[in-house]
């Protein structure tokens, strides 16, 4: 009896701790590993970041989402990390390296001029849909969807090629911990959303 009581005295706290950890991972945040160069220079391949599940998605938020079913080439259990450019109802256009949301040029200080010009291209939502065979000719981001781009535009596989991200596929808003990155890169991920 004494042995059982002793064993239970350390098993119960372990079970409670595991339950709390599971609840935090399920409902608050989870750790994510960045896979590939599509978010350089702000997020590096294999960098570990947090995805906060309750954070509101805004313009320029960096999100992690389940890409299976969004990108036709993504296998099950594949997550992508991208930057939200267009929210529901937005028009999105690219011209000469500049992105326009609702006809207003957005600041892209989070990437260099060379990165903007080399990889962004000239397009509208309608022209992307027509050239890449997705969507139904809509000229605005549909309700419950987001338009996303990688920061390293010339290598990013993003909404330009396969379309919008469904709100229900978003796992969370990415935040870089203070110990994991330099101040500028951290600010470019954590502090630009509006």
CSV table of C-alpha atoms in Angstrom, one decimal:
chain,number,residue,atom,x,y,z
A,1,UNK,CA,0.0,0.0,0.0
A,2,UNK,CA,2.8,2.4,0.9
A,3,UNK,CA,4.6,1.5,-2.4
A,4,UNK,CA,1.5,2.2,-4.4
A,5,UNK,CA,1.0,5.5,-2.7
A,6,UNK,CA,4.6,6.5,-3.3
A,7,UNK,CA,4.3,5.5,-7.0
A,8,UNK,CA,1.1,7.4,-7.4
A,9,UNK,CA,2.6,10.5,-5.8
A,10,UNK,CA,4.9,10.9,-8.8
A,11,UNK,CA,2.8,9.4,-11.6
A,12,UNK,CA,-0.2,11.8,-11.0
A,13,UNK,CA,2.0,15.0,-11.4
A,14,UNK,CA,3.6,13.5,-14.6
A,15,UNK,CA,0.1,12.7,-16.1
A,16,UNK,CA,-1.1,16.2,-15.2
A,17,UNK,CA,2.0,17.8,-16.7
A,18,UNK,CA,1.6,15.8,-19.9
A,19,UNK,CA,-2.1,16.8,-20.1
A,20,UNK,CA,-1.2,20.5,-19.7
A,21,UNK,CA,1.6,20.2,-22.4
A,22,UNK,CA,-0.9,18.5,-24.7
A,23,UNK,CA,-3.5,21.2,-24.2
A,24,UNK,CA,-1.0,23.9,-24.8
A,25,UNK,CA,0.2,22.3,-28.0
A,26,UNK,CA,-3.4,21.6,-29.1
A,27,UNK,CA,-4.9,25.0,-28.4
A,28,UNK,CA,-2.2,27.6,-27.8
A,29,UNK,CA,1.0,27.1,-29.8
A,30,UNK,CA,3.2,24.5,-31.4
A,31,UNK,CA,6.8,24.4,-32.6
A,32,UNK,CA,7.3,24.4,-36.3
A,33,UNK,CA,10.5,23.7,-38.4
A,34,UNK,CA,10.9,25.8,-41.5
A,35,UNK,CA,11.6,23.5,-44.5
A,36,UNK,CA,13.3,25.0,-47.5
A,37,UNK,CA,14.5,28.5,-48.7
A,38,UNK,CA,11.1,30.1,-49.6
A,39,UNK,CA,11.1,32.5,-46.6
A,40,UNK,CA,14.7,33.6,-46.8
A,41,UNK,CA,16.2,36.0,-45.8
A,42,UNK,CA,13.8,36.2,-42.8
A,43,UNK,CA,13.4,32.5,-42.0
A,44,UNK,CA,16.1,30.0,-42.7
A,45,UNK,CA,15.9,26.3,-43.7
A,46,UNK,CA,15.5,24.1,-40.6
A,47,UNK,CA,14.9,27.1,-38.3
A,48,UNK,CA,12.5,26.4,-35.4
A,49,UNK,CA,9.7,28.9,-34.7
A,50,UNK,CA,6.4,28.9,-32.9
A,51,UNK,CA,3.0,29.0,-34.4
A,52,UNK,CA,0.4,30.6,-32.2
A,53,UNK,CA,-3.0,29.1,-32.9
A,54,UNK,CA,-5.2,31.9,-31.4
A,55,UNK,CA,-3.4,34.8,-33.1
A,56,UNK,CA,-5.4,36.8,-35.6
A,57,UNK,CA,-4.2,36.6,-39.2
A,58,UNK,CA,-3.5,40.0,-40.7
A,59,UNK,CA,-1.8,41.5,-43.7
A,60,UNK,CA,1.9,40.5,-43.7
A,61,UNK,CA,1.4,37.9,-41.0
A,62,UNK,CA,3.6,34.9,-41.5
A,63,UNK,CA,1.5,31.8,-41.1
A,64,UNK,CA,2.0,28.0,-41.1
A,65,UNK,CA,-0.7,26.0,-42.8
A,66,UNK,CA,-1.5,22.4,-43.9
A,67,UNK,CA,-0.6,22.5,-47.6
A,68,UNK,CA,-2.2,19.2,-48.5
A,69,UNK,CA,-5.2,19.9,-50.6
A,70,UNK,CA,-4.1,23.5,-51.2
A,71,UNK,CA,-1.0,22.8,-53.3
A,72,UNK,CA,-1.8,19.8,-55.6
A,73,UNK,CA,1.8,18.6,-55.2
A,74,UNK,CA,1.8,18.6,-51.4
A,75,UNK,CA,1.6,15.3,-49.7
A,76,UNK,CA,-0.3,14.6,-46.5
A,77,UNK,CA,1.1,16.1,-43.3
A,78,UNK,CA,3.0,18.8,-45.3
A,79,UNK,CA,3.0,22.3,-43.7
A,80,UNK,CA,4.1,25.5,-45.5
A,81,UNK,CA,5.3,28.7,-44.0
A,82,UNK,CA,4.3,31.8,-46.0
A,83,UNK,CA,3.5,35.5,-45.7
A,84,UNK,CA,-0.2,36.6,-46.0
A,85,UNK,CA,-0.5,39.3,-48.7
A,86,UNK,CA,-4.2,39.3,-49.3
A,87,UNK,CA,-7.1,38.9,-46.9
A,88,UNK,CA,-10.7,38.1,-47.9
A,89,UNK,CA,-12.1,40.8,-50.2
A,90,UNK,CA,-8.7,42.2,-51.2
A,91,UNK,CA,-7.5,42.7,-54.7
A,92,UNK,CA,-3.8,41.8,-55.2
A,93,UNK,CA,-1.6,42.9,-58.1
A,94,UNK,CA,2.1,42.9,-58.8
A,95,UNK,CA,3.8,45.3,-61.1
A,96,UNK,CA,7.5,46.0,-61.5
A,97,UNK,CA,8.5,44.3,-58.3
A,98,UNK,CA,5.8,46.1,-56.2
A,99,UNK,CA,2.8,44.4,-54.6
A,100,UNK,CA,-0.5,46.4,-54.5
A,101,UNK,CA,-3.3,45.4,-52.2
A,102,UNK,CA,-6.5,47.2,-52.9
A,103,UNK,CA,-4.5,49.5,-55.3
A,104,UNK,CA,-2.2,50.6,-52.5
A,105,UNK,CA,1.5,49.7,-52.7
A,106,UNK,CA,2.6,47.7,-49.7
A,107,UNK,CA,5.9,48.3,-48.0
A,108,UNK,CA,8.2,45.3,-48.6
A,109,UNK,CA,11.1,46.4,-46.5
A,110,UNK,CA,11.4,42.7,-45.3
A,111,UNK,CA,13.0,41.8,-48.6
A,112,UNK,CA,15.6,43.5,-50.8
A,113,UNK,CA,15.0,45.3,-54.1
A,114,UNK,CA,16.8,42.5,-55.9
A,115,UNK,CA,14.6,39.9,-54.3
A,116,UNK,CA,11.4,41.8,-55.2
A,117,UNK,CA,12.5,42.4,-58.8
A,118,UNK,CA,13.9,38.9,-59.4
A,119,UNK,CA,11.0,36.9,-58.3
A,120,UNK,CA,7.7,38.7,-57.9
A,121,UNK,CA,6.7,39.2,-61.6
A,122,UNK,CA,3.8,41.2,-63.1
A,123,UNK,CA,0.3,39.8,-62.5
A,124,UNK,CA,-3.2,40.2,-61.2
A,125,UNK,CA,-5.3,37.5,-59.5
A,126,UNK,CA,-7.2,36.9,-62.7
A,127,UNK,CA,-4.1,36.5,-64.8
A,128,UNK,CA,-2.5,34.1,-62.3
A,129,UNK,CA,-5.7,32.0,-62.3
A,130,UNK,CA,-5.7,31.9,-66.1
A,131,UNK,CA,-2.0,31.1,-66.6
A,132,UNK,CA,-1.8,28.5,-63.8
A,133,UNK,CA,-5.2,26.9,-64.1
A,134,UNK,CA,-6.6,27.5,-60.7
A,135,UNK,CA,-9.6,29.4,-59.4
A,136,UNK,CA,-12.7,30.6,-61.3
A,137,UNK,CA,-11.7,34.0,-62.6
A,138,UNK,CA,-12.3,35.8,-59.3
A,139,UNK,CA,-10.7,39.2,-59.0
A,140,UNK,CA,-10.6,39.4,-55.2
A,141,UNK,CA,-9.5,37.0,-52.5
A,142,UNK,CA,-12.6,34.9,-51.7
A,143,UNK,CA,-14.3,34.8,-48.3
A,144,UNK,CA,-12.5,32.4,-45.9
A,145,UNK,CA,-9.3,32.4,-47.9
A,146,UNK,CA,-5.9,34.0,-48.0
A,147,UNK,CA,-3.4,34.9,-50.7
A,148,UNK,CA,0.2,34.0,-49.6
A,149,UNK,CA,3.7,34.5,-50.9
A,150,UNK,CA,7.1,33.4,-49.8
A,151,UNK,CA,9.6,36.1,-49.0
A,152,UNK,CA,12.2,34.5,-51.4
A,153,UNK,CA,9.9,35.0,-54.4
A,154,UNK,CA,12.1,33.4,-57.1
A,155,UNK,CA,12.1,30.0,-55.4
A,156,UNK,CA,8.8,30.1,-53.5
A,157,UNK,CA,6.0,27.7,-54.4
A,158,UNK,CA,3.0,29.8,-53.2
A,159,UNK,CA,-0.5,31.2,-54.1
A,160,UNK,CA,0.8,32.5,-57.5
A,161,UNK,CA,1.0,28.8,-58.7
A,162,UNK,CA,-1.8,27.0,-56.8
A,163,UNK,CA,-4.3,29.5,-55.5
A,164,UNK,CA,-5.7,30.6,-52.2
A,165,UNK,CA,-5.2,29.1,-48.7
A,166,UNK,CA,-8.4,28.1,-46.9
A,167,UNK,CA,-8.7,29.7,-43.4
A,168,UNK,CA,-9.4,26.3,-41.9
A,169,UNK,CA,-6.0,25.1,-43.0
A,170,UNK,CA,-4.1,27.7,-41.0
A,171,UNK,CA,-2.4,26.1,-38.0
A,172,UNK,CA,-1.2,29.4,-36.6
A,173,UNK,CA,0.7,32.7,-36.9
A,174,UNK,CA,4.4,32.3,-36.8
A,175,UNK,CA,6.5,34.1,-34.2
A,176,UNK,CA,10.3,33.8,-33.9
A,177,UNK,CA,11.7,33.5,-30.4
A,178,UNK,CA,14.1,36.2,-29.2
A,179,UNK,CA,17.0,33.7,-28.9
A,180,UNK,CA,16.6,32.2,-32.4
A,181,UNK,CA,17.2,35.0,-34.8
A,182,UNK,CA,18.8,38.5,-35.3
A,183,UNK,CA,16.7,41.5,-34.4
A,184,UNK,CA,15.9,42.6,-38.0
A,185,UNK,CA,14.8,39.2,-39.2
A,186,UNK,CA,12.8,38.7,-36.0
A,187,UNK,CA,11.1,42.1,-36.5
A,188,UNK,CA,10.4,41.2,-40.2
A,189,UNK,CA,8.4,38.1,-39.0
A,190,UNK,CA,7.0,39.2,-35.7
A,191,UNK,CA,6.3,42.9,-36.1
A,192,UNK,CA,5.0,43.8,-39.6
A,193,UNK,CA,1.4,42.5,-39.5
A,194,UNK,CA,-1.3,45.2,-39.8
